[in-house]
Coordinates of C-alpha atoms and ligand atoms in Angstrom, one line a residue:
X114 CA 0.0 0.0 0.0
X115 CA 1.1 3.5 -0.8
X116 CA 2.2 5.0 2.4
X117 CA -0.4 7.8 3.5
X118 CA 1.3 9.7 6.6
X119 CA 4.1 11.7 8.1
X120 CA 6.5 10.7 10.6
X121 CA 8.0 13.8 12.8
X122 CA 11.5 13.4 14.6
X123 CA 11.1 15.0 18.1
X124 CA 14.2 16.5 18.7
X125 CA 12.9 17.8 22.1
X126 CA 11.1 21.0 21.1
X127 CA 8.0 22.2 23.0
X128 CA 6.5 22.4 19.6
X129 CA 6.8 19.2 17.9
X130 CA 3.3 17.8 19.2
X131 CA 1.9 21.0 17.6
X132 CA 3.8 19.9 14.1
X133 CA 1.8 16.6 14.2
X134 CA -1.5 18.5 15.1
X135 CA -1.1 20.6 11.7
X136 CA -0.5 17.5 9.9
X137 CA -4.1 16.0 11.3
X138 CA -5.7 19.3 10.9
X139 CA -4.5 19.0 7.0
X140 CA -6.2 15.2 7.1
X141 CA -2.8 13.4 7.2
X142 CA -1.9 11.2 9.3
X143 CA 1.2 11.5 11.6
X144 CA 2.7 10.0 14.6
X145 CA 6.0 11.1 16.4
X146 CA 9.3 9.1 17.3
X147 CA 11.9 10.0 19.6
X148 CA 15.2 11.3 17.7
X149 CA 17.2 7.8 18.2
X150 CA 14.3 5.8 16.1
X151 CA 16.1 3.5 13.5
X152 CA 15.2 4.5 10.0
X153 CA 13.6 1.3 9.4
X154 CA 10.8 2.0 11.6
X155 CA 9.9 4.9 9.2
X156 CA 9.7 3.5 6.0
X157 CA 6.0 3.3 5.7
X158 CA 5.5 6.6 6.0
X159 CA 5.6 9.1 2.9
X160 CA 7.6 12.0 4.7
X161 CA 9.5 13.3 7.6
X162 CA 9.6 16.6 9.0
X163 CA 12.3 17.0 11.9
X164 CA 11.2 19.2 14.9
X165 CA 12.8 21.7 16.6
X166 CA 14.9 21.3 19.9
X167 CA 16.8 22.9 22.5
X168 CA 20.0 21.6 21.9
X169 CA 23.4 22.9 19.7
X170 CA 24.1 20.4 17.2
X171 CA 27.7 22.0 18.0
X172 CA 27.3 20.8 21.6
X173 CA 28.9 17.0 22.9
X174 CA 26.0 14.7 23.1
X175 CA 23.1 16.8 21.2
X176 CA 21.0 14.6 19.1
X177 CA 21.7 13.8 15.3
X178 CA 19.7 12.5 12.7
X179 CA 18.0 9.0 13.1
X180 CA 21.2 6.5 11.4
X181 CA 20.0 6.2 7.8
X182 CA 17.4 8.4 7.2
X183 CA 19.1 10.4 4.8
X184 CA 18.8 7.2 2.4
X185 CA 15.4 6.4 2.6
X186 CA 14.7 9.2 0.2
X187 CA 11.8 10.1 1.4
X188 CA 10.3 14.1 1.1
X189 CA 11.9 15.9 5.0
X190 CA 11.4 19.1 6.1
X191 CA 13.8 20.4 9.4
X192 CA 12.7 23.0 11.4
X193 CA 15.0 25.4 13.2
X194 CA 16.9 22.1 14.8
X195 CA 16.0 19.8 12.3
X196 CA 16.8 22.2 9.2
X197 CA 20.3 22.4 11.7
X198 CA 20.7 18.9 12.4
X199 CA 20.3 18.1 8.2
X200 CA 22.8 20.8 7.6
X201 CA 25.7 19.2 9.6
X202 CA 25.0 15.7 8.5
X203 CA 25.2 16.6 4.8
X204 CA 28.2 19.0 5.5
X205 CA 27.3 22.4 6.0
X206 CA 28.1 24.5 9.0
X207 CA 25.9 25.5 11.7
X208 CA 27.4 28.6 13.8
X209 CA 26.4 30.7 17.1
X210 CA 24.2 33.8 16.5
X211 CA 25.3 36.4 17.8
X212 CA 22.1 37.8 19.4
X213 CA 19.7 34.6 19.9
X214 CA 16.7 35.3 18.0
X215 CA 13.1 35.1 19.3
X216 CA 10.0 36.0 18.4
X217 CA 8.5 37.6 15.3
X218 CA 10.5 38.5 12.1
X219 CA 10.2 39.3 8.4
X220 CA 11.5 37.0 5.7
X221 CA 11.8 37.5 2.4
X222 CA 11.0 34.5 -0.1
X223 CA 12.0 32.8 -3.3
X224 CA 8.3 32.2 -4.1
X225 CA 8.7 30.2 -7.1
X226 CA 9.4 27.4 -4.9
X227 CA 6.9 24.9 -4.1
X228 CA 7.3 25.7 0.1
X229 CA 6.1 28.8 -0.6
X230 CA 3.6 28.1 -3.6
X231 CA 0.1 30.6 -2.9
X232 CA 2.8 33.1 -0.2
X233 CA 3.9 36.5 -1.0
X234 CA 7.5 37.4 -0.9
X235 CA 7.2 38.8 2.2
X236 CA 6.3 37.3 5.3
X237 CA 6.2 37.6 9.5
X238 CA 7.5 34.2 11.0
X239 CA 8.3 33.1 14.5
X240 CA 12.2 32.9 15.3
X241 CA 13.5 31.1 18.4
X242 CA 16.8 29.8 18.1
X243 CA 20.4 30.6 19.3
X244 CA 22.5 28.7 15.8
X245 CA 21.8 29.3 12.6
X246 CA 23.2 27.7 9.2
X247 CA 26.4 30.1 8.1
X248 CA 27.1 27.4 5.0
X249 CA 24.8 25.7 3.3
X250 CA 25.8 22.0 2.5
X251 CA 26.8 20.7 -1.1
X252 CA 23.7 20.9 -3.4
X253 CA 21.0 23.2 -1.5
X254 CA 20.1 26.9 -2.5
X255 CA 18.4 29.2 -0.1
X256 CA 15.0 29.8 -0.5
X257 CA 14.5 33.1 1.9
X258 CA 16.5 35.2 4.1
X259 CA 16.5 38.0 7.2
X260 CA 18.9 40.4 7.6
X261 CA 20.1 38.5 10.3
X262 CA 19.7 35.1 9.3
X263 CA 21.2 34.4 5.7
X264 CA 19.7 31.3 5.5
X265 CA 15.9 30.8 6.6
X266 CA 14.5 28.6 4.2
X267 CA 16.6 26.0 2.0
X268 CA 16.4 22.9 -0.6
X269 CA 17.8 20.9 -2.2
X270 CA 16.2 20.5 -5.0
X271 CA 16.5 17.1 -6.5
X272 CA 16.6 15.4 -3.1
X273 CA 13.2 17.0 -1.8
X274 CA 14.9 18.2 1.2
X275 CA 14.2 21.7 2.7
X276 CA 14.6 23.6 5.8
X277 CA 13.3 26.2 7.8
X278 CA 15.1 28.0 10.5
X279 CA 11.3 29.8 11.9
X280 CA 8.9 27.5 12.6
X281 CA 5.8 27.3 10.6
X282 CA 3.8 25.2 13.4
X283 CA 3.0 27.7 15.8
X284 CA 0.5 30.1 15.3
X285 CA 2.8 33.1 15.1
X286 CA 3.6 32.7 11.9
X287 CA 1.3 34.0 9.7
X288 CA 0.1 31.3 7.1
X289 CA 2.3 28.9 8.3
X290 CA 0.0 26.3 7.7
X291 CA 0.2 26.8 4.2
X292 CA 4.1 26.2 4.2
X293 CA 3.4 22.8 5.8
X294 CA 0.3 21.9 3.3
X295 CA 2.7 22.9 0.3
X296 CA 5.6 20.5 1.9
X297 CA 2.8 17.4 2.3
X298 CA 0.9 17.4 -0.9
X299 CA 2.9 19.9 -3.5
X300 CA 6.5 18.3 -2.3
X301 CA 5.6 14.7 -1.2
X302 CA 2.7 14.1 -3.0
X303 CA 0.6 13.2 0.0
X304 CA -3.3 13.1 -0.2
X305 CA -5.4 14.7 2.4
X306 CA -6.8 11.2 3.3
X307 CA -7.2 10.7 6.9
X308 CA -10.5 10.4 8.5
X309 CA -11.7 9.9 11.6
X310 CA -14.6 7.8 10.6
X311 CA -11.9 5.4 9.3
X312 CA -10.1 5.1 12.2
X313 CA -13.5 4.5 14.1
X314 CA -13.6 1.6 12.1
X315 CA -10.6 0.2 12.2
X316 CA -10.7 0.6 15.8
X317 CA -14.2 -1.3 16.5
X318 CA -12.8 -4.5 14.4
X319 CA -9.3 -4.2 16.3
X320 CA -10.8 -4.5 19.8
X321 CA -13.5 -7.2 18.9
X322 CA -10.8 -8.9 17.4
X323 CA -8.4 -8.4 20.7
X324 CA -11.0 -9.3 22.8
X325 CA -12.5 -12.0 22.4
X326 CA -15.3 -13.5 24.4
X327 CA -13.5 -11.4 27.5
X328 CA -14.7 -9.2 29.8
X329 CA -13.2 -5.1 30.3
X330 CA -13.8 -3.1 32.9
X331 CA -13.3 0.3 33.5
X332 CA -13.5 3.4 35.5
X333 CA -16.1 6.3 34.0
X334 CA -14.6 9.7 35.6
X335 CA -18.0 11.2 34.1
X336 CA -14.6 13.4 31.5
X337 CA -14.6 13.2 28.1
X338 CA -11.8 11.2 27.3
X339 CA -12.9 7.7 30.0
X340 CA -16.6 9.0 28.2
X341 CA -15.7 8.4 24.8
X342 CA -13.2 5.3 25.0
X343 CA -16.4 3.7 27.3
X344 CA -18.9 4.9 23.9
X345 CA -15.9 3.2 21.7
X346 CA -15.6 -0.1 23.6
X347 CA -19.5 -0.3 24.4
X348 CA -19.6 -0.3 20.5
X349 CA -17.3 -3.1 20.0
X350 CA -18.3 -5.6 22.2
X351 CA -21.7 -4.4 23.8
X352 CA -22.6 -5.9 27.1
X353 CA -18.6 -7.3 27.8
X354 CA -18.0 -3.7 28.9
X355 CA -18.8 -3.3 32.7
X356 CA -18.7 0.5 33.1
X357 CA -18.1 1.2 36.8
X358 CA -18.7 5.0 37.7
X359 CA -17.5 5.6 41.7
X360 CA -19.8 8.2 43.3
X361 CA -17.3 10.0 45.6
X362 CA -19.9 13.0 46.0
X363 CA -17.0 15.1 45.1
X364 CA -18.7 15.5 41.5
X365 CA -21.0 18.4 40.1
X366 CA -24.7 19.2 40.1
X367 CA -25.8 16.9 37.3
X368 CA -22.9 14.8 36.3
X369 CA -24.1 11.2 36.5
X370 CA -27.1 12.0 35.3
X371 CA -25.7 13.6 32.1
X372 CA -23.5 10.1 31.7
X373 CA -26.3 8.1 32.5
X374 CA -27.2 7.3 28.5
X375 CA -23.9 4.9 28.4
X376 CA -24.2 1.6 30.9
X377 CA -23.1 2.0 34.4
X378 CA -22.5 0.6 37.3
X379 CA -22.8 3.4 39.9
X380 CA -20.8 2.6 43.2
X381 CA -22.0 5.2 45.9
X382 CA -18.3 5.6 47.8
X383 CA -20.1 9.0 48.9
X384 CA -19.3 8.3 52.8
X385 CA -16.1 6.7 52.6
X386 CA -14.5 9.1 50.7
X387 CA -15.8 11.9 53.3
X388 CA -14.5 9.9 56.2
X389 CA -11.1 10.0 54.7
X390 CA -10.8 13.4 54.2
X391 CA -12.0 14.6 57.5
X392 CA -9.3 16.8 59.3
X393 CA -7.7 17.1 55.6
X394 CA -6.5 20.6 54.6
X395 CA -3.5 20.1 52.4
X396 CA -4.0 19.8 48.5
X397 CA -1.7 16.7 47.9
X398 CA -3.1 15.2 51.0
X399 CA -6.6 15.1 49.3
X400 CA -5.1 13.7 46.3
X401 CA -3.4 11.4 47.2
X402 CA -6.0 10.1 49.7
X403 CA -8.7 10.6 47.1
X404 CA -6.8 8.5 44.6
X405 CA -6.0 5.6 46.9
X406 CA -9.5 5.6 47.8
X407 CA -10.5 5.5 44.2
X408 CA -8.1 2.6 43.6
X409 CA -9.9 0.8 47.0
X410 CA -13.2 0.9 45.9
X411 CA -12.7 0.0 42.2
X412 CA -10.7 -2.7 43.1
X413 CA -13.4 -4.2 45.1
X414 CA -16.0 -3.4 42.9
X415 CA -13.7 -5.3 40.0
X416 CA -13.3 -8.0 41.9
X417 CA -16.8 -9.2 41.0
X418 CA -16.1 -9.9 37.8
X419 CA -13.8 -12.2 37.8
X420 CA -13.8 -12.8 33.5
X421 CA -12.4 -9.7 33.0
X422 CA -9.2 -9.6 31.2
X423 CA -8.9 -6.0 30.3
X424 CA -9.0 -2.1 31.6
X425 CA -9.8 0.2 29.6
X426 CA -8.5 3.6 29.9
X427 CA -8.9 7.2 28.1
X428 CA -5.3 7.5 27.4
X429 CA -4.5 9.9 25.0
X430 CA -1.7 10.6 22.8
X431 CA -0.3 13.9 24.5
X432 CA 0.1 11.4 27.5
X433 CA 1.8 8.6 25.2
X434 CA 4.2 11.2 23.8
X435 CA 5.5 13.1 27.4
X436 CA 5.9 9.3 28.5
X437 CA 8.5 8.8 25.9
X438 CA 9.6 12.2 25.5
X439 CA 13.3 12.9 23.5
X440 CA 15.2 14.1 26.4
X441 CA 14.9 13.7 30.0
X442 CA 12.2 12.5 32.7
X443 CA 8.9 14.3 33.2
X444 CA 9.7 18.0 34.4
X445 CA 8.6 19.3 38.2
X446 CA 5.7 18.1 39.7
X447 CA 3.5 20.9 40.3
X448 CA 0.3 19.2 41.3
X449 CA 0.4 15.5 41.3
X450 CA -2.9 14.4 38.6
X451 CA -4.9 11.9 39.9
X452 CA -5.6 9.3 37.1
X453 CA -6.3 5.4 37.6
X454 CA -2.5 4.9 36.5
X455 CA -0.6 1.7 38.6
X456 CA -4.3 -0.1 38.6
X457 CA -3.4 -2.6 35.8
X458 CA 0.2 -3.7 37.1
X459 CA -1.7 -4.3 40.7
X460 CA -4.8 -6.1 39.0
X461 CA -3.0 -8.1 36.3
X462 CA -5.2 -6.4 33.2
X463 CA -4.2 -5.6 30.3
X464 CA -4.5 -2.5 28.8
X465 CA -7.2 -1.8 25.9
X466 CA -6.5 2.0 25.5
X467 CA -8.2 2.6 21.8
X468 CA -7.5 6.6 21.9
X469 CA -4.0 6.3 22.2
X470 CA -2.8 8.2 19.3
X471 CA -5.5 11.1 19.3
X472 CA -5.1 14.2 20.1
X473 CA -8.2 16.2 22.4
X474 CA -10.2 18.0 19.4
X475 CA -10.2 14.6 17.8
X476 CA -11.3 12.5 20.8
X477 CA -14.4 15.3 20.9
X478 CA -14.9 14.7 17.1
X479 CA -15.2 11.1 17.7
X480 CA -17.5 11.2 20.5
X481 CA -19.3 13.0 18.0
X482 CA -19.6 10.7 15.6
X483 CA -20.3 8.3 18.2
X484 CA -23.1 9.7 18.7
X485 CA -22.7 11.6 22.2
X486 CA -24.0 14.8 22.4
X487 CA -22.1 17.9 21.0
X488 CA -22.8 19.4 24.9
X489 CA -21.4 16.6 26.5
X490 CA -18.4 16.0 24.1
X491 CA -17.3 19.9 24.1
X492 CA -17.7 19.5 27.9
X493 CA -14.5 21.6 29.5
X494 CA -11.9 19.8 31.6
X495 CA -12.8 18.5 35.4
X496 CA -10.2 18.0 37.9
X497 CA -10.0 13.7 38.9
X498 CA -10.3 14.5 42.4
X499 CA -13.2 16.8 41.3
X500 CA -14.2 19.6 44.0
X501 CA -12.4 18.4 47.0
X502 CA -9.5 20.5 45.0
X503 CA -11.9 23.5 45.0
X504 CA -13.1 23.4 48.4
X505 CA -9.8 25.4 50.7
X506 CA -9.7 23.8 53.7
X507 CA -11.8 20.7 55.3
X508 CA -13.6 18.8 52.8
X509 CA -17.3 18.2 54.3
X510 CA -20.5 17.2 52.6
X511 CA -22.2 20.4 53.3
X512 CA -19.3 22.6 51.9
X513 CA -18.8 20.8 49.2
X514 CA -23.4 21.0 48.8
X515 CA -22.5 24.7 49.0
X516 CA -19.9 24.6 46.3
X517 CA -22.3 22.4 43.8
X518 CA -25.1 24.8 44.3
X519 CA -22.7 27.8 43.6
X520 CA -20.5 25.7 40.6
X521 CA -23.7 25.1 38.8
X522 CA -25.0 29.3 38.8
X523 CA -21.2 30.0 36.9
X524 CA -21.8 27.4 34.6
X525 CA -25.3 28.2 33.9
X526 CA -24.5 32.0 33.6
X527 CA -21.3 31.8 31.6
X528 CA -21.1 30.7 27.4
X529 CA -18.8 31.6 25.2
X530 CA -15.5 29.9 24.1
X531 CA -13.9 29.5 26.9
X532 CA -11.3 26.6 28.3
X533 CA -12.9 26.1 31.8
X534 CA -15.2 28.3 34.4
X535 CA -15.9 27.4 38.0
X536 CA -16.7 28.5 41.6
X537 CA -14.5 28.0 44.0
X538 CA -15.3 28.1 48.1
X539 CA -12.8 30.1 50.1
X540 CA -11.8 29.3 53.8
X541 CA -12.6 33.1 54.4
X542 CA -15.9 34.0 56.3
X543 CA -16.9 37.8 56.2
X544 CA -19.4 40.1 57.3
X545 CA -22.7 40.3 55.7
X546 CA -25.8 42.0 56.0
X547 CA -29.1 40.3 55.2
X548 CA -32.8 41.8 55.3
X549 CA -30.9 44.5 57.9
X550 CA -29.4 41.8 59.9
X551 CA -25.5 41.2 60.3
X552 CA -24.8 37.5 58.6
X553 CA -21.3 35.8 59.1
X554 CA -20.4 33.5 55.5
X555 CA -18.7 31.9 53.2
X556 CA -17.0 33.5 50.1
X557 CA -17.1 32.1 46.6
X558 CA -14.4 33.2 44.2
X559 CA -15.5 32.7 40.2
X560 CA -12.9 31.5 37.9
X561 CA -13.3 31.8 34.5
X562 CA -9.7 31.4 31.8
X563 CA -8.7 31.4 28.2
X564 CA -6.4 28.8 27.3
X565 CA -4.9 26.7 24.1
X566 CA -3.8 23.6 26.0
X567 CA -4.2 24.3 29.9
X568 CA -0.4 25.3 30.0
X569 CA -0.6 28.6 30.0
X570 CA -3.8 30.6 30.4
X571 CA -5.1 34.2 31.1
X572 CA -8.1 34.8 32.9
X573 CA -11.2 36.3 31.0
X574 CA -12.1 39.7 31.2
X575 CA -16.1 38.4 31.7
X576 CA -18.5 41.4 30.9
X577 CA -19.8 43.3 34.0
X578 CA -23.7 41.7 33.4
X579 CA -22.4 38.5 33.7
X580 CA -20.3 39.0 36.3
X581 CA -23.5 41.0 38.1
X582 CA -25.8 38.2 37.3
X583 CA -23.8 35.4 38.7
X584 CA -22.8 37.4 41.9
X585 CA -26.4 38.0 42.5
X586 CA -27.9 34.4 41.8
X587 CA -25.5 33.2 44.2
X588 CA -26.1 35.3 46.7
X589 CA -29.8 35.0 46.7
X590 CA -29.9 31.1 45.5
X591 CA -26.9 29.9 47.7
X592 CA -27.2 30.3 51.4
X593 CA -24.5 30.4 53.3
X594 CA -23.0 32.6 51.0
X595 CA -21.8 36.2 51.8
X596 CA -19.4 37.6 49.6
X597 CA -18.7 36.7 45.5
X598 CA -14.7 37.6 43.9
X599 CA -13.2 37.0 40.9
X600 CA -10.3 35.8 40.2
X601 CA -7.8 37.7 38.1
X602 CA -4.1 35.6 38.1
X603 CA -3.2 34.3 35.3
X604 CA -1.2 31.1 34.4
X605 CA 1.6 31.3 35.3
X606 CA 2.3 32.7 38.1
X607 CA -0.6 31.3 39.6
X608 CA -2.4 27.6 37.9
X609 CA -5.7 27.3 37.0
X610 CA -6.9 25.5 40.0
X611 CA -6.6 27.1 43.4
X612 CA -5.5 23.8 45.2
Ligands
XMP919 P1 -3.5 23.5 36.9 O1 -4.3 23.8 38.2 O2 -2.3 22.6 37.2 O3 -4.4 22.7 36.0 O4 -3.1 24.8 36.2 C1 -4.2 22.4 34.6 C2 -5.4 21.5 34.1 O5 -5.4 20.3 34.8 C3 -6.6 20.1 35.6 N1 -6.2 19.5 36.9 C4 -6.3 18.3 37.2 N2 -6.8 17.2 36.5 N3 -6.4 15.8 38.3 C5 -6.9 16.0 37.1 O6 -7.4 15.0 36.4 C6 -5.9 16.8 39.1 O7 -5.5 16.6 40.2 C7 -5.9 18.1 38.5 N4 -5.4 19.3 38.9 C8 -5.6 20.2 37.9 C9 -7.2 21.5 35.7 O8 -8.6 21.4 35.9 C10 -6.7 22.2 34.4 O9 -7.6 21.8 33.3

């Protein structure tokens, strides 16, 4: 079969998952190695476009091109590392700026060249790199230039091979999109082929096939992602999927109802998971005690279905690829996630985990064509140990009632694009008055941010009404209730979630 996708080289940048998103986003198909893959492991692909990375080529130890990839022949593009990396394997020389160079900049291009096929000469690219190329290898012309970086786009010609020192990924550079959709289908022929009704597909006959007459279990969260792989798996093999949804009360006004169209077995953990917590004030405390209470009661729960040969899990690619990143172990530990990671090694499953290579927009697209509801699918993200990380201080069933009650007004009263909004209850009381009598309460805070990815974020600059409106339902609907803030830190210094 003709090969239909592009393989991408990470040579560590922050980037190269964004390179691979592009490539979706154009309908191709393409799936990320770590820089020391052997070339043999890329020959059914069509292309290969080398990210970025952090590293000098000049420097001992930095990463070089995967051993034989050069004579695969196959279309590549390099990006700023990659276009680096190409240049001193085929000979060139790669030198120190002398002012690193980020953010935005003006090239000039050669646009007779398919790269730049539909651009005008002139165009504003994001720069971020400390080398450049100061001579090109044997063969390649330059394609486009700055006045301080000679060479920002190169080929050669016969070989399909180009370059870019900018990186045409991000959003920053305008049209940079284009750039990439002129490499796939002008330079390396591809077609824009991939579909995710194909890969639904594919997947349904995989699992049946892989399993069997067996039994899988797994854990609903009520997310999207442990949603969608349940829809997936239900769809595949029916009534061998035992869905088992834990109740720890920590959840929000109307969540297991919403979930209630897929199959589930609802555990109500509601008390033992308040028990646990009582006397509990520290973030990673909760966590940690809320996971290993999750783990507890799932287990047990498992344990009555004794045919069951595999978990399934809403793994997705973003998790695959920081598990196997190109350099290095996982970076600080901010907030340790609770997930139901370490269950399968202690329960002897194995792991069916059908959204493995997806990225988020195309797990919602597939929920979509599953069937769930475009409400439900575009749901926004919800923390595993779900309000216990929003309540400061003691978790208690009445505060966390309070917090529900108050959650549900800011979601009701806020729409518009945004990545996640939610109440938060403070462990501040302040002075109220009430039908002209002094009241003693709790404060919410409202949190409402603007983010690509949950990295980074800045919070949203909500109009007044809105911001009236929900102040005043809650202090009317919510009692209790004395005092309404918002929150205005952004990410960083502060992260999204106040615990
Ligand atoms: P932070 O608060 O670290 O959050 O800026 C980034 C994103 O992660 C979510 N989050 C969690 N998700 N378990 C989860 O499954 C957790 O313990 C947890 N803490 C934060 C948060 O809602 C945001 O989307």
């Amino acid at each position: 079969m003709t090969p239909r996708s592009v393989a991408i080289i990470d040579f560590g940048s922050q980037t190269t998952q964004l390179i691979a998103r592009r490539c979706r986003e154009l309908k191709v198909y393409s799936q990320i190695y770590p820089c020391h893959i052997s070339a043999k492991s890329l020959e059914n692909h069509a292309a290969i476009i080398l990210s970025g990375g952090p590293a000098s080529v000049n420097s001992d130890f930095s990463p070089s091109l995967p051993e034989g990839l050069l004579e695969l022949g196959k279309p590549i593009l390099g990006i700023c590392y990659g276009l680096q990396a190409l240049s001193k394997a085929l000979g060139g020389q790669v030198s120190a700026c002398s002012h690193r160079e980020f953010g935005s900049a003006s090239i000039q291009l050669n646009t007779t060249s398919k790269l730049f096929d539909s651009l005008d000469s002139q165009l504003e690219v994001w720069m971020s790199h400390g080398d450049q190329v100061t001579r090109l290898p044997e063969g390649f012309t330059c394609l486009a230039s700055t006045p301080t970086c000679p060479h920002a786009a190169v080929v050669h010609e016969s070989k399909l091979i180009y370059g870019v020192q900018f990186h045409p990924e991000v959003t920053h550079t305008k049209l940079g999109t284009q750039i990439i959709s002129n490499f796939l289908f002008k330079i390396a022929q591809l077609e824009p082929s991939y579909q995710l009704a194909d890969f639904l597909e594919t997947e349904i006959a995989r699992i049946k096939q892989e399993v069997g007459d067996a039994q899988v279990i797994m854990a609903l969260s009520g997310g999207v992602d442990s949603s969608v792989t349940a829809k997936l798996i239900q769809d595949a093999i029916g009534e061998q999927l035992v869905s088992i949804y834990v109740n720890h009360g920590l959840h929000r006004l109307g969540e297991i109802e919403e979930i209630s169209s897929l199959k589930l077995n609802i555990v109500d953990a509601q008390n033992r998971f308040f028990e646990n917590l009582i006397g509990v004030t520290d973030p990673e405390q909760k966590r940690k005690i809320i996971g290993r209470t999750f783990i507890e009661v799932f287990e047990e729960e498992a344990q009555k279905y004794p045919n069951a040969k595999f978990l399934g899990q809403g793994t997705l690619y973003p998790d695959v690829i920081e598990s196997q990143s190109a350099f290095g172990g996982p970076s600080d530990i901010i907030k340790s996630h609770h997930n139901v990671g370490g269950l399968p090694e202690r329960m002897n499953l194995k792991l069916l985990e059908p959204l493995r290579t997806l990225f988020k927009d195309e797990v919602r697209e597939l929920g979509k064509l599953l069937g769930l509801p475009e409400k439900w699918v575009q749901r926004q993200p919800f923390p595993g140990p779900g309000l216990a990380i929003r309540i400061l201080g003691e978790v208690r069933p009445e505060r966390c009632k309070l917090l529900a009650q108050a959650d549900l007004i800011v979601r009701q009263e806020i729409s518009g694009n945004y990545w996640q909004y939610f109440a938060v209850l403070l462990p501040v009381k302040s002075v109220g008055v009430m039908g002209d009598a002094r009241s003693y309460g709790e404060t919410i805070c409202v949190r409402c941010i603007e983010s690509e990815d949950g990295m980074s974020a800045d919070w949203a600059y909500l109009p007044r009404e809105v911001l009236a409106k929900i102040s005043n339902r809650i202090m009317n609907e919510v009692s209790g209730i004395t005092r309404v803030v918002y929150d205005i830190s952004s990410k960083p210094p502060s992260t999204i979630e106040w615990e």
